[in-house]
């Protein structure tokens, strides 16, 4: 059960703000859908999406996250409503009706986005006023990408979203080919980028030297050590680390200038950029999300990256 408290304080003292849940479930749904990208890092696609006459269901909200993964969002006012089972039903339906979802993305976001869908990271977000310990245990036992998000309203203009669980299933799709490239923008058409685009993240790891793998694992461990609310999601071309939203993406290049590279959700203008180590990629095509790119070639680079990784975690 959640016990988060919010206070308004001033010199003369402090006052606790009373938290509340919505009186009508639809109110919560409309609020989240109106600012879904800001709240969850998910681009809104459809509301009350029908699963057809045979399945006779309606998915509360459908979206596409910043990694190109389909997202189902289900809302419940109370903790005793069976939102997880209902969401699982819709999750299975979606993976059986990929063509319908791809058409929805094409109509809403365009053909390019429809061609970059990352099915292996399809997610179910359950948003409710609270969850029981049985809900948390059930999700931990199910090998699916299910995230429980607790909400609370304070006053007329404050919304709290709390990620309850930090588990992520292994990819539901295994392939050696890169059909759907989840990128912020298409990589620049250079010989190096063209060659790299043929390799998946798993390919890069498999052909990396022991020294590069050690640097990669050291960086990965440090990222995960920032908090127990971090979800690690391996994708085709990189690994995304997120709380409610991505705060860093990581991959490596095993051949031709071997290095680990990170893209962080930080404003490059707030960082002293160093040639060969950090650069602003806000206007450059790149894989992953975030506007600050770091290149790590040696343990000393990792030491310089630590403070920036910590910032990306705390500021997102």
XYZ file of C-alpha atoms in Angstrom:
316
model
C 0.000 0.000 0.000
C 1.260 3.479 -0.833
C 2.063 5.895 1.957
C 3.398 8.849 -0.029
C 2.637 12.230 1.524
C 2.927 15.667 -0.059
C 3.406 18.875 1.916
C 3.288 22.574 1.088
C 5.799 24.385 3.267
C 6.729 27.999 4.019
C 8.521 29.918 6.758
C 5.510 29.793 9.030
C 5.093 26.025 8.816
C 3.940 23.105 6.677
C 0.565 21.831 5.551
C -0.143 18.331 4.289
C -1.988 18.131 0.972
C -4.681 15.486 0.990
C -4.349 12.950 -1.792
C -7.370 11.534 -3.576
C -8.376 9.264 -6.434
C -10.738 10.172 -9.251
C -14.455 9.767 -8.746
C -14.928 8.486 -12.296
C -12.404 6.265 -14.097
C -12.931 8.149 -17.365
C -11.608 11.329 -15.711
C -8.243 9.661 -15.094
C -8.173 8.259 -18.623
C -8.809 11.657 -20.224
C -6.152 13.293 -18.049
C -3.454 10.731 -18.946
C -4.360 10.692 -22.642
C -4.194 14.496 -22.861
C -0.508 14.521 -21.811
C 0.563 10.922 -22.383
C 3.936 11.780 -23.910
C 4.830 14.017 -20.964
C 3.551 11.649 -18.265
C 4.672 8.292 -19.693
C 6.903 8.905 -22.720
C 4.185 7.346 -24.896
C 2.719 8.856 -28.055
C -1.076 8.613 -27.903
C -2.754 6.657 -30.704
C -6.333 5.763 -29.765
C -8.868 5.685 -26.954
C -11.468 2.974 -26.304
C -10.037 0.912 -29.159
C -12.400 -1.883 -30.163
C -11.080 -5.451 -30.417
C -13.928 -6.409 -32.747
C -17.150 -8.382 -32.516
C -15.460 -11.704 -31.735
C -13.413 -10.519 -28.728
C -15.936 -7.831 -27.696
C -13.500 -5.677 -25.783
C -12.313 -2.075 -25.659
C -8.691 -1.163 -24.879
C -8.676 1.969 -22.731
C -5.673 3.617 -24.433
C -3.208 2.599 -27.130
C 0.140 4.252 -27.750
C 3.691 3.875 -29.050
C 6.578 4.492 -26.665
C 9.868 6.289 -27.290
C 11.524 2.987 -28.278
C 8.890 2.219 -30.896
C 7.160 -0.393 -28.692
C 3.350 -0.787 -28.657
C 1.765 0.197 -25.333
C -1.600 -0.727 -23.842
C -2.792 1.411 -20.925
C -5.590 0.225 -18.634
C -7.017 2.343 -15.797
C -8.832 1.391 -12.592
C -10.082 3.555 -9.739
C -9.688 0.927 -7.026
C -7.141 -1.762 -6.154
C -9.773 -4.519 -6.049
C -10.572 -4.342 -9.766
C -8.943 -7.024 -11.918
C -7.016 -4.717 -14.241
C -4.067 -7.108 -14.732
C -6.083 -10.039 -16.161
C -8.025 -7.709 -18.414
C -4.799 -6.113 -19.618
C -3.238 -9.518 -20.331
C -6.227 -10.399 -22.505
C -5.688 -7.243 -24.553
C -1.927 -7.815 -24.692
C -2.435 -11.231 -26.282
C -5.029 -9.800 -28.642
C -2.651 -7.062 -29.799
C 0.195 -9.486 -30.529
C -2.247 -11.557 -32.589
C -3.437 -8.488 -34.531
C -0.204 -6.756 -35.483
C -1.541 -5.668 -38.865
C -4.395 -3.748 -37.219
C -1.983 -1.938 -34.904
C 0.473 -1.197 -37.719
C -2.376 0.361 -39.731
C -3.358 2.481 -36.716
C 0.222 3.746 -36.367
C 0.401 4.436 -40.096
C -2.835 6.455 -40.024
C -1.824 8.388 -36.895
C 1.966 8.835 -37.055
C 2.824 7.965 -40.642
C 4.338 5.162 -42.691
C 7.882 5.616 -41.363
C 6.820 5.078 -37.742
C 4.701 2.073 -38.729
C 7.807 0.504 -40.248
C 9.817 0.844 -37.026
C 7.519 -0.913 -34.544
C 9.499 -2.923 -31.953
C 7.123 -5.813 -31.180
C 9.509 -7.506 -28.758
C 8.999 -4.694 -26.239
C 5.181 -4.561 -26.297
C 4.059 -3.253 -22.886
C 1.024 -3.224 -20.618
C 0.713 -0.290 -18.211
C -1.837 -0.677 -15.417
C -2.668 2.620 -13.685
C -4.675 2.487 -10.456
C -5.058 4.277 -7.135
C -3.297 1.353 -5.473
C -2.281 -2.267 -5.892
C -2.251 -5.170 -3.469
C 0.817 -7.226 -2.637
C -0.852 -10.056 -4.553
C -0.893 -7.898 -7.689
C 2.818 -7.219 -7.339
C 3.564 -10.896 -6.738
C 1.459 -11.975 -9.733
C 3.254 -9.567 -12.080
C 6.638 -10.788 -10.805
C 5.684 -14.362 -11.762
C 4.401 -13.512 -15.245
C 7.068 -13.257 -17.928
C 5.451 -10.256 -19.608
C 6.196 -6.555 -19.877
C 3.689 -5.367 -17.272
C 4.179 -2.179 -15.280
C 2.027 -1.202 -12.316
C 1.722 2.557 -11.860
C 0.104 4.046 -8.791
C -1.488 7.479 -9.093
C -2.740 10.099 -6.657
C -4.248 13.550 -7.189
C -3.377 16.494 -4.958
C -5.510 19.612 -5.175
C -6.708 20.634 -8.613
C -3.449 20.562 -10.552
C -1.016 18.007 -9.089
C -0.722 14.412 -10.279
C 1.612 11.859 -8.714
C 2.662 8.792 -10.734
C 4.666 6.103 -8.927
C 6.178 3.053 -10.645
C 5.373 0.139 -8.329
C 7.389 -2.617 -10.004
C 10.619 -2.598 -11.962
C 10.513 -5.932 -13.805
C 10.680 -6.471 -17.547
C 10.251 -9.674 -19.512
C 12.779 -10.993 -21.979
C 12.070 -9.975 -25.546
C 9.133 -11.830 -27.049
C 10.789 -11.645 -30.435
C 14.136 -13.153 -31.357
C 15.628 -12.427 -34.731
C 19.001 -11.833 -36.252
C 17.605 -9.313 -38.724
C 16.837 -5.666 -38.157
C 13.442 -5.172 -39.783
C 12.047 -2.445 -37.529
C 14.680 0.062 -36.451
C 13.495 2.012 -33.362
C 15.381 5.270 -33.714
C 14.779 8.879 -32.803
C 15.591 9.641 -36.412
C 17.102 7.582 -39.194
C 20.913 7.351 -38.865
C 22.896 9.501 -41.271
C 23.633 7.798 -44.564
C 27.357 7.318 -44.077
C 29.317 4.138 -44.877
C 29.928 3.505 -41.175
C 26.286 3.968 -40.205
C 25.152 1.798 -43.114
C 27.444 -1.028 -42.015
C 26.456 -0.778 -38.362
C 22.770 -0.840 -39.224
C 23.175 -4.412 -40.405
C 24.130 -5.591 -36.900
C 21.875 -5.990 -33.904
C 22.922 -5.138 -30.379
C 23.291 -8.868 -29.678
C 25.629 -9.181 -32.688
C 27.813 -6.366 -31.365
C 28.022 -7.967 -27.917
C 28.873 -11.367 -29.408
C 31.834 -9.983 -31.363
C 33.162 -7.547 -28.733
C 36.585 -7.960 -27.140
C 36.856 -8.938 -23.446
C 38.074 -5.413 -22.626
C 35.092 -3.771 -24.342
C 32.656 -6.189 -22.703
C 34.151 -5.399 -19.299
C 33.632 -1.666 -19.899
C 30.086 -2.318 -21.093
C 29.201 -4.425 -18.037
C 30.791 -1.913 -15.665
C 28.655 0.851 -17.167
C 25.506 -1.300 -17.166
C 25.983 -2.245 -13.492
C 26.445 1.393 -12.523
C 23.254 2.405 -14.332
C 21.211 -0.330 -12.612
C 22.692 0.587 -9.226
C 21.066 4.021 -9.378
C 17.761 2.659 -8.044
C 15.490 -0.353 -7.737
C 12.833 1.301 -9.917
C 14.885 0.901 -13.104
C 13.579 -1.273 -15.919
C 16.195 -2.590 -18.340
C 14.838 -3.387 -21.799
C 17.103 -4.941 -24.482
C 15.967 -3.904 -27.962
C 17.322 -4.681 -31.417
C 19.915 -1.942 -31.629
C 20.390 -0.835 -28.032
C 19.354 -1.355 -24.416
C 16.948 1.160 -22.889
C 16.990 1.934 -19.162
C 13.854 3.619 -17.897
C 11.845 4.529 -14.866
C 8.491 5.729 -16.148
C 10.410 6.974 -19.208
C 13.872 6.338 -20.679
C 16.721 8.161 -19.003
C 19.624 6.469 -20.811
C 20.137 4.128 -23.778
C 23.312 2.110 -24.295
C 24.975 -0.007 -26.949
C 28.463 -0.756 -28.232
C 30.418 -0.902 -31.449
C 32.682 -3.954 -31.539
C 34.662 -3.292 -34.743
C 36.334 -0.206 -36.270
C 36.970 2.089 -33.295
C 35.442 -0.178 -30.607
C 33.534 1.768 -27.947
C 30.484 1.854 -25.702
C 28.098 4.682 -26.453
C 25.301 6.168 -24.357
C 22.517 8.603 -25.148
C 21.300 10.411 -22.038
C 18.138 12.420 -21.374
C 20.058 15.572 -20.496
C 20.117 19.009 -22.059
C 23.519 19.252 -23.798
C 23.536 22.980 -23.022
C 23.948 22.112 -19.322
C 27.063 19.981 -19.976
C 30.629 21.020 -20.766
C 31.078 19.091 -24.022
C 34.436 17.389 -24.613
C 35.578 16.435 -28.098
C 35.744 12.677 -28.558
C 33.755 12.030 -25.365
C 30.483 13.985 -25.371
C 28.437 15.703 -28.056
C 25.035 17.241 -28.737
C 22.967 14.922 -30.967
C 19.666 16.776 -30.657
C 19.763 17.606 -34.364
C 21.633 14.511 -35.530
C 20.045 11.190 -36.480
C 20.888 8.601 -33.814
C 19.706 5.392 -32.221
C 18.002 5.489 -28.857
C 16.527 8.485 -27.063
C 18.207 11.464 -25.452
C 20.122 14.473 -26.771
C 23.513 13.925 -25.124
C 25.784 11.200 -26.529
C 28.784 9.844 -24.614
C 31.542 7.698 -26.135
C 33.433 5.389 -23.744
C 36.651 3.792 -24.973
C 38.542 3.250 -21.707
C 37.871 2.982 -17.937
C 38.779 6.662 -17.560
C 35.838 7.575 -19.817
C 33.517 5.621 -17.534
C 34.704 7.665 -14.555
C 33.844 10.864 -16.433
C 30.439 9.459 -17.406
C 29.367 8.541 -13.869
C 28.206 11.986 -12.794
C 26.236 12.441 -16.023
C 24.517 9.066 -15.622
C 23.562 10.022 -12.065
C 22.159 13.310 -13.320
C 20.117 11.605 -16.046
C 18.592 9.288 -13.441
C 17.738 11.969 -10.867
C 16.497 14.555 -13.376
C 14.124 12.129 -15.137
